[in-house]
Amino acid sequence: MALKASEVKVGDSYSQRLVEDLKRTQIVQYAGSSGDYNPLHSDEKFTTEVAGYPSIFAHGMLTMGMTGKLLTDVVGDGRLTNYGVRFTNQVWPGDTLDATATIVALRRDGDTHIADLEVVTTNQDGKVVVSGQASAKLDP
Amino acid sequence: MAHINPPGLPVERGKVHEFANSIGAEEPLYHDEVAAKAAGLPSVVAPPTYTSTQAFFGEKNAPNMFKELGLDLRYVLHGGQEFYYERPIFAGDILTAEPGETNITTKEGKRGGSMKMVDTFTNYKNQDGELVLRVKNTLLQTAGVVKE
């Protein structure tokens, strides 16, 4: 599936619930799949007693990965030319995350149609946890 | 913990399936070889952030990497990540990560006192030597736990 340049316009936006009530199990699952065993994401004792956080928290890359799911659902796989984010707040167990991608520009690079998108992921309190941009090749 | 590394960053069908599941991605092109081939692809396709599995396949896991960079594990946060895609990555590919420069800057942060910012750049090439992906990773080391 891919977007068609002829069927989209600047301002079009797409939203998706990424996760509801993020489970610690999924955070551990992501640690295993990515190999990122930073104890801040899996070791409650280290994270609360040694580092001083209220609890373990999710890998930024888990939130970026989930947010990327919205992008590939919208533009298709193999279409992204870039995808970059800033992690603006931590994501905690129990969080519910929603992402929105908005087309901010449509342009051409030679014969290739490209859409620039802004992407924002917020938690259940409306706090932005991921903020970024992406570009994708479109069909004509 | 013991950590033996295979050469390169192999893109494996099972790993793509496992990684996609861990981010909740149900797209059949990540999980189903038959669907991927029916769509004209050589095999299942890697999700956009798949190369995060470099920590699984290599020594670049957080505790080792932070030690190398002189960072305090307790106060390091992932500040940002940027991917620049040159060509799609499929199961069967074997990627090689070529580390680029590392830039370390210090600035006064608003929330956690003095902040150290570490930007690292990595280029990934496939088994044919083609550049498939460029990545910029930004780590932040705050002076203490960031209070909201």
XYZ file of C-alpha atoms in Angstrom, chain A residues 57-58 60 63 86-92 95 123 127-131, chain B residues 78 111 146-148:
23
model
C 10.544 3.075 31.795
C 10.272 2.109 28.131
C 12.860 5.364 23.495
C 8.151 4.240 21.271
C 13.359 13.535 19.659
C 12.353 11.774 22.855
C 10.720 14.551 24.846
C 9.321 12.661 27.828
C 9.686 9.200 29.227
C 7.122 6.468 28.637
C 6.125 4.504 31.723
C 0.894 4.541 29.547
C 0.498 9.884 26.300
C 2.111 15.034 27.065
C 4.303 14.700 23.972
C 6.687 11.744 24.316
C 8.010 11.622 20.760
C 8.186 14.434 18.268
C 18.050 8.628 24.639
C 15.710 20.457 33.747
C 15.170 14.449 35.320
C 12.142 15.599 37.283
C 9.050 16.310 35.272
